[in-house]
Amino acid sequence: NIVIGGAAGAFPPMVGWVAATGSIDAMSLALFAIIFFWTPPHFWALSLWARGDYARAGIPMLPVVAGARETRRQIVLYTLALVAVSFLPLLCGAGHTYAVVAALLACGFVIGAVRVLRDAQDETGESLTRDAPAKALFRYSILYLFVLFAALVVDRMVMS
């Protein structure tokens, strides 16, 4: 549900770009890809520490249907994809400011995802730390997206 929902959530920045520029171009597709690949690790981090609530409500979030271990693995995989697509704006004309910010943010996201993966777990995959790394990654992911997109704006202002 998160991967499919990620596509719906990824359209607004693309539509905004198209409204501002009048065309669907590589940058609008890059913005779509960033949000699309950001959505799963963001929401799965949340769902790890809220999985009991999702289970009681009958919402088929990944930790409920596939378990906490698989969710942690998927967070890392989607984080790596997110890091890769976060550099697409460089192919579309973004400059050095964006490159530096994207690289620093990527390092933080990967470190956070690996911490989620390596979180101390019992034999069922339940966190022994009350999902502290997942909570931290969730918070970081919000900052990540805001700062990444702000860097595009700053980069454009610096380049003008």
PDB file of C-alpha atoms in Angstrom:
ATOM      1  CA  ASN A   1       0.000   0.000   0.000  1.00  0.00           C
ATOM      2  CA  ILE A   2       2.898   2.386   0.665  1.00  0.00           C
ATOM      3  CA  VAL A   3       4.652   1.785  -2.652  1.00  0.00           C
ATOM      4  CA  ILE A   4       1.447   2.355  -4.614  1.00  0.00           C
ATOM      5  CA  GLY A   5       0.505   5.291  -2.399  1.00  0.00           C
ATOM      6  CA  GLY A   6       3.983   6.695  -2.949  1.00  0.00           C
ATOM      7  CA  ALA A   7       3.126   7.290  -6.574  1.00  0.00           C
ATOM      8  CA  ALA A   8       0.079   9.332  -5.612  1.00  0.00           C
ATOM      9  CA  GLY A   9       2.155  11.326  -3.161  1.00  0.00           C
ATOM     10  CA  ALA A  10       4.883  11.894  -5.731  1.00  0.00           C
ATOM     11  CA  PHE A  11       2.652  13.686  -8.234  1.00  0.00           C
ATOM     12  CA  PRO A  12       2.264  17.074  -6.428  1.00  0.00           C
ATOM     13  CA  PRO A  13       5.892  18.246  -6.839  1.00  0.00           C
ATOM     14  CA  MET A  14       5.834  17.035 -10.433  1.00  0.00           C
ATOM     15  CA  VAL A  15       2.584  18.885 -11.106  1.00  0.00           C
ATOM     16  CA  GLY A  16       3.976  21.991  -9.401  1.00  0.00           C
ATOM     17  CA  TRP A  17       7.051  21.870 -11.607  1.00  0.00           C
ATOM     18  CA  VAL A  18       4.939  21.457 -14.714  1.00  0.00           C
ATOM     19  CA  ALA A  19       2.683  24.353 -13.629  1.00  0.00           C
ATOM     20  CA  ALA A  20       5.715  26.588 -13.091  1.00  0.00           C
ATOM     21  CA  THR A  21       7.616  25.629 -16.243  1.00  0.00           C
ATOM     22  CA  GLY A  22       4.872  24.561 -18.601  1.00  0.00           C
ATOM     23  CA  SER A  23       6.445  21.222 -19.457  1.00  0.00           C
ATOM     24  CA  ILE A  24       7.055  17.719 -18.241  1.00  0.00           C
ATOM     25  CA  ASP A  25      10.807  17.406 -18.338  1.00  0.00           C
ATOM     26  CA  ALA A  26      13.568  15.413 -16.706  1.00  0.00           C
ATOM     27  CA  MET A  27      13.546  17.565 -13.545  1.00  0.00           C
ATOM     28  CA  SER A  28       9.831  16.977 -12.983  1.00  0.00           C
ATOM     29  CA  LEU A  29      10.440  13.242 -13.338  1.00  0.00           C
ATOM     30  CA  ALA A  30      13.400  13.475 -10.935  1.00  0.00           C
ATOM     31  CA  LEU A  31      11.191  15.176  -8.324  1.00  0.00           C
ATOM     32  CA  PHE A  32       8.600  12.427  -8.794  1.00  0.00           C
ATOM     33  CA  ALA A  33      11.275   9.738  -8.342  1.00  0.00           C
ATOM     34  CA  ILE A  34      12.646  11.342  -5.179  1.00  0.00           C
ATOM     35  CA  ILE A  35       9.244  11.401  -3.471  1.00  0.00           C
ATOM     36  CA  PHE A  36       8.349   7.956  -4.781  1.00  0.00           C
ATOM     37  CA  PHE A  37      11.471   6.332  -3.308  1.00  0.00           C
ATOM     38  CA  TRP A  38      11.415   8.474  -0.151  1.00  0.00           C
ATOM     39  CA  THR A  39       7.895   7.362   0.792  1.00  0.00           C
ATOM     40  CA  PRO A  40       8.560   3.687   1.668  1.00  0.00           C
ATOM     41  CA  PRO A  41      11.470   4.135   4.104  1.00  0.00           C
ATOM     42  CA  HIS A  42       9.704   7.116   5.663  1.00  0.00           C
ATOM     43  CA  PHE A  43       6.421   5.314   6.323  1.00  0.00           C
ATOM     44  CA  TRP A  44       7.920   1.900   7.037  1.00  0.00           C
ATOM     45  CA  ALA A  45      10.073   3.462   9.764  1.00  0.00           C
ATOM     46  CA  LEU A  46       6.856   4.800  11.284  1.00  0.00           C
ATOM     47  CA  SER A  47       5.083   1.502  10.779  1.00  0.00           C
ATOM     48  CA  LEU A  48       7.778  -0.436  12.652  1.00  0.00           C
ATOM     49  CA  TRP A  49       7.029   1.322  15.907  1.00  0.00           C
ATOM     50  CA  ALA A  50       3.305   1.582  15.264  1.00  0.00           C
ATOM     51  CA  ARG A  51       2.825  -1.954  13.895  1.00  0.00           C
ATOM     52  CA  GLY A  52       0.681  -3.024  16.841  1.00  0.00           C
ATOM     53  CA  ASP A  53      -1.752  -0.220  16.079  1.00  0.00           C
ATOM     54  CA  TYR A  54      -1.800  -1.127  12.390  1.00  0.00           C
ATOM     55  CA  ALA A  55      -2.382  -4.798  13.219  1.00  0.00           C
ATOM     56  CA  ARG A  56      -5.259  -3.992  15.589  1.00  0.00           C
ATOM     57  CA  ALA A  57      -6.834  -1.758  12.944  1.00  0.00           C
ATOM     58  CA  GLY A  58      -6.419  -4.434  10.258  1.00  0.00           C
ATOM     59  CA  ILE A  59      -4.221  -2.203   8.068  1.00  0.00           C
ATOM     60  CA  PRO A  60      -1.857  -4.389   6.028  1.00  0.00           C
ATOM     61  CA  MET A  61       1.359  -2.414   6.532  1.00  0.00           C
ATOM     62  CA  LEU A  62       4.584  -4.233   5.644  1.00  0.00           C
ATOM     63  CA  PRO A  63       5.611  -5.083   9.241  1.00  0.00           C
ATOM     64  CA  VAL A  64       2.172  -6.584   9.833  1.00  0.00           C
ATOM     65  CA  VAL A  65       2.126  -8.745   6.701  1.00  0.00           C
ATOM     66  CA  ALA A  66       5.837  -9.491   6.167  1.00  0.00           C
ATOM     67  CA  GLY A  67       7.340  -8.970   9.608  1.00  0.00           C
ATOM     68  CA  ALA A  68       9.754  -6.517  11.164  1.00  0.00           C
ATOM     69  CA  ARG A  69      12.909  -8.124   9.733  1.00  0.00           C
ATOM     70  CA  GLU A  70      11.705  -7.871   6.148  1.00  0.00           C
ATOM     71  CA  THR A  71      10.554  -4.308   6.746  1.00  0.00           C
ATOM     72  CA  ARG A  72      14.021  -3.357   7.999  1.00  0.00           C
ATOM     73  CA  ARG A  73      15.581  -4.937   4.912  1.00  0.00           C
ATOM     74  CA  GLN A  74      13.182  -3.112   2.595  1.00  0.00           C
ATOM     75  CA  ILE A  75      13.944   0.194   4.337  1.00  0.00           C
ATOM     76  CA  VAL A  76      17.620  -0.241   3.446  1.00  0.00           C
ATOM     77  CA  LEU A  77      16.879  -1.233  -0.156  1.00  0.00           C
ATOM     78  CA  TYR A  78      14.546   1.704  -0.764  1.00  0.00           C
ATOM     79  CA  THR A  79      16.982   4.052   0.980  1.00  0.00           C
ATOM     80  CA  LEU A  80      19.702   3.037  -1.461  1.00  0.00           C
ATOM     81  CA  ALA A  81      17.324   3.651  -4.363  1.00  0.00           C
ATOM     82  CA  LEU A  82      16.370   7.010  -2.846  1.00  0.00           C
ATOM     83  CA  VAL A  83      20.008   8.026  -2.578  1.00  0.00           C
ATOM     84  CA  ALA A  84      20.553   7.180  -6.242  1.00  0.00           C
ATOM     85  CA  VAL A  85      17.528   9.115  -7.509  1.00  0.00           C
ATOM     86  CA  SER A  86      18.338  12.056  -5.234  1.00  0.00           C
ATOM     87  CA  PHE A  87      21.299  12.753  -7.508  1.00  0.00           C
ATOM     88  CA  LEU A  88      19.142  12.868 -10.677  1.00  0.00           C
ATOM     89  CA  PRO A  89      18.674  16.651 -10.399  1.00  0.00           C
ATOM     90  CA  LEU A  90      22.409  16.967 -11.074  1.00  0.00           C
ATOM     91  CA  LEU A  91      21.761  15.533 -14.525  1.00  0.00           C
ATOM     92  CA  CYS A  92      19.047  18.166 -14.965  1.00  0.00           C
ATOM     93  CA  GLY A  93      21.184  21.205 -14.214  1.00  0.00           C
ATOM     94  CA  ALA A  94      21.333  21.375 -10.419  1.00  0.00           C
ATOM     95  CA  GLY A  95      24.694  22.647  -9.247  1.00  0.00           C
ATOM     96  CA  HIS A  96      27.337  22.229  -6.580  1.00  0.00           C
ATOM     97  CA  THR A  97      25.216  23.485  -3.688  1.00  0.00           C
ATOM     98  CA  TYR A  98      22.618  20.818  -4.335  1.00  0.00           C
ATOM     99  CA  ALA A  99      25.309  18.163  -4.870  1.00  0.00           C
ATOM    100  CA  VAL A 100      26.956  18.820  -1.507  1.00  0.00           C
ATOM    101  CA  VAL A 101      23.669  18.925   0.385  1.00  0.00           C
ATOM    102  CA  ALA A 102      22.365  15.781  -1.346  1.00  0.00           C
ATOM    103  CA  ALA A 103      25.580  13.893  -0.545  1.00  0.00           C
ATOM    104  CA  LEU A 104      25.529  14.881   3.132  1.00  0.00           C
ATOM    105  CA  LEU A 105      21.848  14.067   3.491  1.00  0.00           C
ATOM    106  CA  ALA A 106      22.335  10.729   1.717  1.00  0.00           C
ATOM    107  CA  CYS A 107      25.038   9.730   4.185  1.00  0.00           C
ATOM    108  CA  GLY A 108      22.708  10.476   7.080  1.00  0.00           C
ATOM    109  CA  PHE A 109      19.830   8.526   5.549  1.00  0.00           C
ATOM    110  CA  VAL A 110      21.967   5.463   4.831  1.00  0.00           C
ATOM    111  CA  ILE A 111      23.425   5.513   8.343  1.00  0.00           C
ATOM    112  CA  GLY A 112      19.910   5.748   9.788  1.00  0.00           C
ATOM    113  CA  ALA A 113      18.608   2.906   7.621  1.00  0.00           C
ATOM    114  CA  VAL A 114      21.524   0.661   8.580  1.00  0.00           C
ATOM    115  CA  ARG A 115      20.861   1.436  12.249  1.00  0.00           C
ATOM    116  CA  VAL A 116      17.248   0.346  11.734  1.00  0.00           C
ATOM    117  CA  LEU A 117      18.460  -2.856  10.085  1.00  0.00           C
ATOM    118  CA  ARG A 118      20.926  -3.564  12.884  1.00  0.00           C
ATOM    119  CA  ASP A 119      18.527  -2.680  15.716  1.00  0.00           C
ATOM    120  CA  ALA A 120      18.709  -5.288  18.473  1.00  0.00           C
ATOM    121  CA  GLN A 121      15.863  -7.752  17.917  1.00  0.00           C
ATOM    122  CA  ASP A 122      14.458 -10.832  19.556  1.00  0.00           C
ATOM    123  CA  GLU A 123      13.923 -14.073  17.645  1.00  0.00           C
ATOM    124  CA  THR A 124      10.660 -12.780  16.141  1.00  0.00           C
ATOM    125  CA  GLY A 125      12.260  -9.580  14.823  1.00  0.00           C
ATOM    126  CA  GLU A 126      10.766  -7.347  17.502  1.00  0.00           C
ATOM    127  CA  SER A 127      12.988  -4.453  18.538  1.00  0.00           C
ATOM    128  CA  LEU A 128      14.660  -4.626  21.930  1.00  0.00           C
ATOM    129  CA  THR A 129      15.201  -0.851  21.864  1.00  0.00           C
ATOM    130  CA  ARG A 130      11.524   0.098  21.445  1.00  0.00           C
ATOM    131  CA  ASP A 131      12.313   0.907  17.813  1.00  0.00           C
ATOM    132  CA  ALA A 132      14.473   3.921  18.701  1.00  0.00           C
ATOM    133  CA  PRO A 133      16.407   3.741  15.385  1.00  0.00           C
ATOM    134  CA  ALA A 134      13.137   3.568  13.409  1.00  0.00           C
ATOM    135  CA  LYS A 135      11.790   6.613  15.258  1.00  0.00           C
ATOM    136  CA  ALA A 136      15.017   8.486  14.572  1.00  0.00           C
ATOM    137  CA  LEU A 137      14.920   7.551  10.873  1.00  0.00           C
ATOM    138  CA  PHE A 138      11.312   8.671  10.592  1.00  0.00           C
ATOM    139  CA  ARG A 139      12.195  12.091  12.022  1.00  0.00           C
ATOM    140  CA  TYR A 140      15.294  12.327   9.848  1.00  0.00           C
ATOM    141  CA  SER A 141      13.333  11.456   6.712  1.00  0.00           C
ATOM    142  CA  ILE A 142      11.109  14.506   7.202  1.00  0.00           C
ATOM    143  CA  LEU A 143      14.160  16.739   7.552  1.00  0.00           C
ATOM    144  CA  TYR A 144      15.804  15.017   4.589  1.00  0.00           C
ATOM    145  CA  LEU A 145      13.030  15.806   2.163  1.00  0.00           C
ATOM    146  CA  PHE A 146      12.616  19.405   3.323  1.00  0.00           C
ATOM    147  CA  VAL A 147      16.337  20.195   3.182  1.00  0.00           C
ATOM    148  CA  LEU A 148      16.835  18.361  -0.133  1.00  0.00           C
ATOM    149  CA  PHE A 149      14.102  20.338  -1.856  1.00  0.00           C
ATOM    150  CA  ALA A 150      15.219  23.574  -0.175  1.00  0.00           C
ATOM    151  CA  ALA A 151      18.703  22.893  -1.559  1.00  0.00           C
ATOM    152  CA  LEU A 152      17.228  22.843  -5.073  1.00  0.00           C
ATOM    153  CA  VAL A 153      15.741  26.281  -4.463  1.00  0.00           C
ATOM    154  CA  VAL A 154      18.947  27.674  -2.946  1.00  0.00           C
ATOM    155  CA  ASP A 155      20.984  26.118  -5.717  1.00  0.00           C
ATOM    156  CA  ARG A 156      18.785  27.802  -8.327  1.00  0.00           C
ATOM    157  CA  MET A 157      19.159  31.158  -6.534  1.00  0.00           C
ATOM    158  CA  VAL A 158      22.956  30.773  -6.340  1.00  0.00           C
ATOM    159  CA  MET A 159      23.189  29.820 -10.002  1.00  0.00           C
ATOM    160  CA  SER A 160      21.031  32.757 -11.186  1.00  0.00           C
TER     161      SER A 160
END
